[in-house]
Each structure stands twice: as structure tokens, then as C-alpha cells.
Tab-separated table of C-alpha atoms in Angstrom:
chain	number	residue	atom	x	y	z
H	1	MET	CA	48.401	-34.974	-14.096
H	2	ARG	CA	47.027	-36.908	-11.130
H	3	TYR	CA	44.716	-39.907	-11.300
H	4	TYR	CA	43.078	-42.543	-9.146
H	5	GLY	CA	40.862	-45.540	-9.844
H	6	VAL	CA	38.745	-47.817	-7.682
H	7	THR	CA	36.348	-50.708	-8.260
H	8	ASP	CA	33.949	-52.454	-5.873
H	9	LYS	CA	31.512	-55.332	-6.389
H	10	GLY	CA	28.850	-53.477	-4.397
H	11	LEU	CA	26.567	-54.956	-1.760
H	12	VAL	CA	24.312	-57.209	-3.857
H	13	ARG	CA	26.221	-58.828	-6.728
H	14	LYS	CA	28.193	-62.013	-6.015
H	15	SER	CA	31.096	-61.029	-8.253
H	16	ASN	CA	32.620	-57.938	-9.827
H	17	GLN	CA	32.253	-57.904	-13.621
H	18	ASP	CA	33.797	-54.422	-13.891
H	19	ASN	CA	37.455	-53.915	-14.766
H	20	TYR	CA	39.506	-50.778	-15.337
H	21	ILE	CA	42.965	-49.596	-16.241
H	22	ILE	CA	45.006	-46.397	-16.152
H	23	SER	CA	47.830	-47.230	-18.552
H	24	THR	CA	50.814	-45.221	-19.790
H	25	ASN	CA	52.744	-45.718	-23.022
H	26	LYS	CA	56.457	-45.251	-23.726
H	27	VAL	CA	56.193	-41.438	-23.884
H	28	GLY	CA	53.886	-40.890	-20.901
H	29	ASP	CA	50.527	-40.667	-22.687
H	30	VAL	CA	47.668	-41.976	-20.537
H	31	PHE	CA	44.758	-44.220	-21.546
H	32	ALA	CA	42.126	-44.627	-18.797
H	33	ILE	CA	39.409	-47.211	-19.505
H	34	VAL	CA	36.377	-48.618	-17.671
H	35	CYS	CA	34.823	-51.903	-18.846
H	36	ASP	CA	31.530	-53.222	-17.442
H	37	GLY	CA	31.065	-56.861	-18.422
H	38	ILE	CA	27.770	-58.357	-19.568
H	39	GLY	CA	26.741	-62.003	-19.712
H	40	GLY	CA	25.646	-64.707	-17.302
H	41	GLY	CA	27.814	-66.289	-14.613
H	42	ARG	CA	31.437	-65.190	-14.873
H	43	ALA	CA	31.195	-64.464	-18.595
H	44	GLY	CA	30.941	-60.698	-18.129
H	45	ASP	CA	34.016	-60.703	-15.929
H	46	VAL	CA	35.920	-62.643	-18.598
H	47	ALA	CA	34.932	-60.198	-21.362
H	48	SER	CA	35.817	-57.052	-19.417
H	49	LYS	CA	39.132	-58.549	-18.267
H	50	MET	CA	39.997	-59.603	-21.831
H	51	ALA	CA	39.465	-56.028	-23.025
H	52	ILE	CA	41.499	-54.499	-20.203
H	53	ASP	CA	44.326	-57.033	-20.553
H	54	TYR	CA	44.464	-56.500	-24.320
H	55	PHE	CA	44.740	-52.706	-24.083
H	56	SER	CA	47.142	-52.888	-21.154
H	57	GLU	CA	49.518	-54.871	-23.344
H	58	VAL	CA	49.234	-52.955	-26.614
H	59	PHE	CA	49.195	-49.454	-25.103
H	60	SER	CA	52.199	-50.077	-22.843
H	61	LYS	CA	54.198	-50.939	-25.985
H	62	ASN	CA	53.033	-47.850	-27.901
H	63	THR	CA	55.751	-45.289	-28.671
H	64	GLY	CA	53.536	-42.219	-29.060
H	65	PHE	CA	51.502	-40.433	-31.712
H	66	ASN	CA	52.262	-37.698	-34.238
H	67	ASP	CA	48.730	-36.327	-34.548
H	68	MET	CA	45.115	-36.958	-33.615
H	69	GLU	CA	44.340	-38.905	-36.786
H	70	GLU	CA	47.057	-41.387	-35.867
H	71	ILE	CA	45.480	-41.828	-32.419
H	72	LYS	CA	42.040	-42.402	-33.933
H	73	THR	CA	43.412	-44.966	-36.385
H	74	TRP	CA	45.284	-46.780	-33.599
H	75	VAL	CA	42.234	-46.878	-31.322
H	76	ARG	CA	39.857	-48.068	-34.056
H	77	PHE	CA	42.284	-50.795	-35.161
H	78	HIS	CA	42.811	-52.180	-31.672
H	79	ILE	CA	39.137	-51.968	-30.725
H	80	SER	CA	38.356	-54.037	-33.814
H	81	LYS	CA	41.037	-56.600	-32.893
H	82	CYS	CA	39.894	-56.775	-29.272
H	83	ASN	CA	36.249	-57.109	-30.304
H	84	GLU	CA	37.211	-59.995	-32.579
H	85	LYS	CA	39.073	-61.806	-29.766
H	86	ILE	CA	36.119	-61.575	-27.371
H	87	TYR	CA	33.572	-62.461	-30.063
H	88	ILE	CA	35.505	-65.585	-31.098
H	89	LYS	CA	35.792	-66.769	-27.480
H	90	SER	CA	32.081	-66.105	-26.959
H	91	SER	CA	31.121	-67.902	-30.171
H	92	THR	CA	33.237	-70.992	-29.558
H	93	THR	CA	32.764	-71.582	-25.820
H	94	ASN	CA	29.272	-72.335	-24.495
H	95	ILE	CA	29.810	-70.920	-21.000
H	96	TYR	CA	30.871	-67.596	-22.543
H	97	LYS	CA	28.082	-67.416	-25.128
H	98	GLY	CA	26.702	-63.879	-25.465
H	99	MET	CA	29.328	-62.256	-23.266
H	100	GLY	CA	30.527	-58.741	-23.944
H	101	THR	CA	31.566	-55.538	-22.262
H	102	THR	CA	31.227	-51.789	-22.339
H	103	PHE	CA	34.427	-49.945	-23.222
H	104	THR	CA	34.629	-46.310	-22.190
H	105	GLY	CA	37.605	-44.079	-21.616
H	106	MET	CA	39.861	-41.200	-22.509
H	107	LEU	CA	43.288	-41.196	-24.129
H	108	ILE	CA	45.334	-38.154	-23.117
H	109	SER	CA	48.430	-37.467	-25.209
H	110	ASN	CA	50.662	-34.552	-26.135
H	111	VAL	CA	48.613	-34.057	-29.323
H	112	GLY	CA	45.134	-34.064	-27.785
H	113	LYS	CA	42.414	-35.778	-25.780
H	114	LEU	CA	40.328	-38.583	-27.289
H	115	VAL	CA	37.007	-39.706	-25.774
H	116	VAL	CA	36.104	-43.316	-26.616
H	117	ASN	CA	32.791	-45.055	-25.952
H	118	ILE	CA	31.077	-48.397	-26.561
H	119	GLY	CA	28.036	-49.158	-24.401
H	120	ASP	CA	26.708	-47.299	-21.379
H	121	SER	CA	29.644	-46.545	-19.102
H	122	ARG	CA	30.320	-42.799	-19.103
H	123	VAL	CA	32.911	-40.047	-19.304
H	124	TYR	CA	32.163	-36.745	-17.579
H	125	GLY	CA	34.249	-33.579	-17.746
H	126	VAL	CA	34.750	-30.605	-15.436
H	127	ASN	CA	35.933	-27.203	-16.610
H	128	GLU	CA	35.225	-23.513	-16.021
H	129	PHE	CA	31.759	-23.959	-17.526
H	130	GLY	CA	30.780	-26.712	-15.082
H	131	PHE	CA	30.159	-30.464	-15.163
H	132	LYS	CA	28.858	-32.346	-18.182
H	133	GLN	CA	28.580	-35.796	-19.738
H	134	LEU	CA	30.968	-36.234	-22.683
H	135	THR	CA	29.652	-39.580	-23.955
H	136	GLN	CA	26.244	-40.729	-25.169
H	137	ASP	CA	24.863	-44.030	-23.884
H	138	HIS	CA	24.388	-46.829	-26.405
H	139	THR	CA	21.059	-47.933	-24.930
H	140	LEU	CA	17.503	-48.502	-26.087
H	141	VAL	CA	16.295	-45.735	-23.781
H	142	GLN	CA	18.818	-43.251	-25.219
H	143	ASP	CA	17.522	-44.069	-28.712
H	144	MET	CA	13.933	-43.563	-27.528
H	145	LEU	CA	14.926	-40.235	-25.972
H	146	LYS	CA	16.729	-39.162	-29.147
H	147	HIS	CA	13.622	-39.867	-31.243
H	148	GLY	CA	11.322	-38.029	-28.828
H	149	GLU	CA	9.460	-41.160	-27.731
H	150	ILE	CA	10.064	-40.490	-24.022
H	151	SER	CA	11.054	-37.506	-21.869
H	152	GLU	CA	14.319	-37.120	-19.940
H	153	GLN	CA	12.375	-37.626	-16.713
H	154	GLU	CA	10.834	-40.857	-18.030
H	155	ALA	CA	14.268	-42.087	-19.103
H	156	ILE	CA	15.705	-41.901	-15.570
H	157	ASN	CA	13.709	-44.837	-14.176
H	158	HIS	CA	12.607	-46.500	-17.408
H	159	PRO	CA	12.360	-50.317	-17.025
H	160	LYS	CA	14.417	-50.814	-20.212
H	161	ARG	CA	17.164	-48.332	-19.315
H	162	ASN	CA	19.803	-51.084	-19.021
H	163	ILE	CA	19.225	-52.629	-22.466
H	164	LEU	CA	22.341	-52.006	-24.576
H	165	THR	CA	22.275	-51.408	-28.328
H	166	ASN	CA	26.054	-51.747	-28.620
H	167	ALA	CA	28.805	-53.593	-26.744
H	168	MET	CA	32.275	-54.969	-27.364
H	169	GLY	CA	32.456	-58.672	-28.206
H	170	VAL	CA	28.750	-59.382	-28.668
H	171	TRP	CA	28.723	-59.029	-32.462
H	172	SER	CA	31.389	-59.600	-35.115
H	173	ASN	CA	31.503	-55.844	-35.756
H	174	VAL	CA	31.347	-53.110	-33.151
H	175	ARG	CA	30.404	-49.432	-33.378
H	176	VAL	CA	32.626	-47.038	-31.453
H	177	ASP	CA	32.110	-43.345	-30.725
H	178	ILE	CA	35.402	-41.441	-30.919
H	179	GLU	CA	35.734	-37.701	-30.335
H	180	ASN	CA	38.722	-35.382	-30.278
H	181	TYR	CA	37.750	-33.295	-27.242
H	182	LYS	CA	39.282	-29.855	-27.717
H	183	GLU	CA	37.894	-27.893	-24.765
H	184	LYS	CA	40.104	-27.442	-21.727
H	185	LEU	CA	39.264	-29.824	-18.875
H	186	ASN	CA	40.205	-29.590	-15.211
H	187	ASP	CA	38.953	-33.017	-14.158
H	188	ILE	CA	37.669	-36.170	-15.851
H	189	LEU	CA	35.361	-38.811	-14.361
H	190	ILE	CA	35.051	-42.218	-16.035
H	191	CYS	CA	32.581	-44.605	-14.406
H	192	SER	CA	30.300	-47.607	-14.784
H	193	ASP	CA	26.532	-47.423	-14.308
H	194	GLY	CA	26.934	-48.692	-10.755
H	195	LEU	CA	27.632	-45.042	-9.916
H	196	PHE	CA	25.419	-42.854	-12.101
H	197	GLY	CA	22.591	-45.395	-12.184
H	198	TYR	CA	21.992	-45.000	-8.452
H	199	VAL	CA	23.514	-41.661	-7.426
H	200	LYS	CA	21.809	-38.509	-8.689
H	201	GLU	CA	23.882	-36.509	-11.139
H	202	ASP	CA	23.692	-33.350	-9.031
H	203	LEU	CA	25.370	-35.211	-6.149
H	204	ILE	CA	28.105	-36.508	-8.471
H	205	GLU	CA	28.568	-32.969	-9.782
H	206	LYS	CA	28.823	-31.558	-6.249
H	207	VAL	CA	31.662	-33.942	-5.385
H	208	MET	CA	33.486	-33.332	-8.661
H	209	LEU	CA	33.294	-29.545	-8.187
H	210	THR	CA	34.680	-29.635	-4.627
H	211	ASP	CA	38.172	-28.214	-5.137
H	212	GLU	CA	39.292	-29.086	-1.606
H	213	LEU	CA	39.110	-32.824	-2.329
H	214	THR	CA	41.954	-34.757	-3.966
H	215	THR	CA	41.273	-37.179	-6.818
H	216	THR	CA	41.489	-40.061	-4.340
H	217	LEU	CA	39.033	-38.492	-1.895
H	218	LYS	CA	36.594	-37.629	-4.685
H	219	ALA	CA	36.625	-41.214	-5.950
H	220	ARG	CA	36.197	-42.677	-2.451
H	221	LYS	CA	33.370	-40.244	-1.687
H	222	LEU	CA	31.543	-41.163	-4.908
H	223	LEU	CA	32.002	-44.870	-4.151
H	224	ASN	CA	30.535	-44.377	-0.677
H	225	LEU	CA	27.532	-42.553	-2.159
H	226	ALA	CA	26.885	-45.499	-4.496
H	227	LEU	CA	27.152	-47.963	-1.600
H	228	LYS	CA	24.842	-45.852	0.569
H	229	ALA	CA	22.337	-45.836	-2.312
H	230	GLY	CA	22.177	-49.628	-1.996
H	231	GLY	CA	25.272	-50.839	-3.828
H	232	TYR	CA	23.028	-52.755	-6.225
H	233	ASP	CA	25.622	-53.022	-8.987
H	234	ASN	CA	29.379	-53.188	-9.417
H	235	ILE	CA	30.920	-49.730	-9.127
H	236	THR	CA	34.012	-48.485	-10.939
H	237	ILE	CA	35.365	-44.945	-10.836
H	238	ILE	CA	38.410	-43.266	-12.383
H	239	ILE	CA	39.168	-39.606	-11.707
H	240	ILE	CA	41.876	-37.693	-13.567
H	241	GLU	CA	43.032	-34.192	-12.626
H	242	LEU	CA	44.596	-32.312	-15.525
H	243	LYS	CA	47.104	-29.485	-15.337
H	244	ASP	CA	47.339	-26.750	-17.985
H	245	GLY	CA	50.124	-28.621	-19.772
H	246	ASP	CA	47.952	-31.735	-20.086
H	247	ASN	CA	45.347	-29.968	-22.239
H	248	ARG	CA	46.053	-29.954	-25.983
């Protein structure tokens, strides 16, 4: 397994409210996470960093999993605990009021691959069948699309496309999408909307399907595309290359 992560504040924002981690536990399992903070001032940065710091600590101490159900239980428990920590800080400190964060990633262990999502950061996968999105955005526009109120074309530039319906730390309870992804994957892309919100998906796909590029070069190329598109938002990218033995 090879992996690389990069984050950049972009060309417009004054600060970077994105945070990410590629963490390993005691037995070499990997948990890669992207968090895109929301909230005024530095509040978003605080929320995303709290989430990353929390999972960095608890996952590094983890001693492995016996099966996929154990992974799901562990992830749900710690997401609930982390959500509670951020929510309490938000509720009791005026400057952090309303802060929260997306929480999107993949946990790769010797018993399987788990896709995790809260909010509108994304996980994409590459395999022999091509390139596809593995998560579903928790946004108002995604709900409208699901109910047939707008078309996919209308959703791309919809004025309400950035309104979240779910985020970590904003409410006392959080909804999390968790999926045991069983198909073989060659590469994984985890990113904030600073990438896919400004770079067309076919361009992202083209980079991800270029076998000649290393994980590092793919990530740097995608970052440059986002900056060339205006760099209007913070940009965070993690790319993981899986070998046959990494797929369970």
C-alpha cells in the first residue's frame, strides 16, 4: 500500500479549515480521513482539527479488529464520542458557536475496507471498471436530486449546493454513512469540495486513471488543477494505492 496526502488553503481563503490524517494502528491497518471545517472565523479549523486529533489518538492505540462488525461498532462509537466533544465546545463557547466539520474517509484493515461519510467531502474509487464516487453527499441539493426536484445538470451549479444537511459537531446526534466496500480497488481518492467543486469530474478521473503517475504526482496534479480553477476554497487530497493483498 502506498499513500500520500496534501492540503492547501487555496488562493482566496485567509485560512485553511481543512485537516486530514493517514493513521495506522498497532497492526498496520490504515484510517485515512478528510475533515472540512464549517463555521465563522477560526471555528471551522478548530472543529476539523478536533476531529482529526481525536481519531489520531484513538486509532493509533487500536490493536486491530476481528471482523467487519467490530470495525463498524468501533467507528460508530468513536464518531459519537467525537461529535459530542465538538458539540459541547460549540455549545459552551460563543466564538465556536455553530462550528462543525465534514468527516469522510476509508478504514483499510485485514478484514475489509470501510467507507465512512458525514457531510460533503468525498471518497472515490478506481478499479477495473473505472472511476466512481463511493459516498453520497449530505447536502440539500443531493436531497433535491434524490427526490427528482432537480436534474444532475442543475445540481452542478445550484446556488444551494454547499448547504449541508449533516455534519459532525453541529447537533447533539450525528448521522453517519458506513459501508463495507467489498469490490476490489486499485486506487482511492479522498478529498474536500475544494477539489471536486471546481475541477470537472472527467479531469479528476483522467488523472486518477493515469497509471504512469505515482500517488504523490497524482495528488500534486489534482491540487494544481484546483488552483488553476481559481483556488476558491481550501483543498485537501489523499490518494491511496492498494496492492492485491490490501483488498479484503
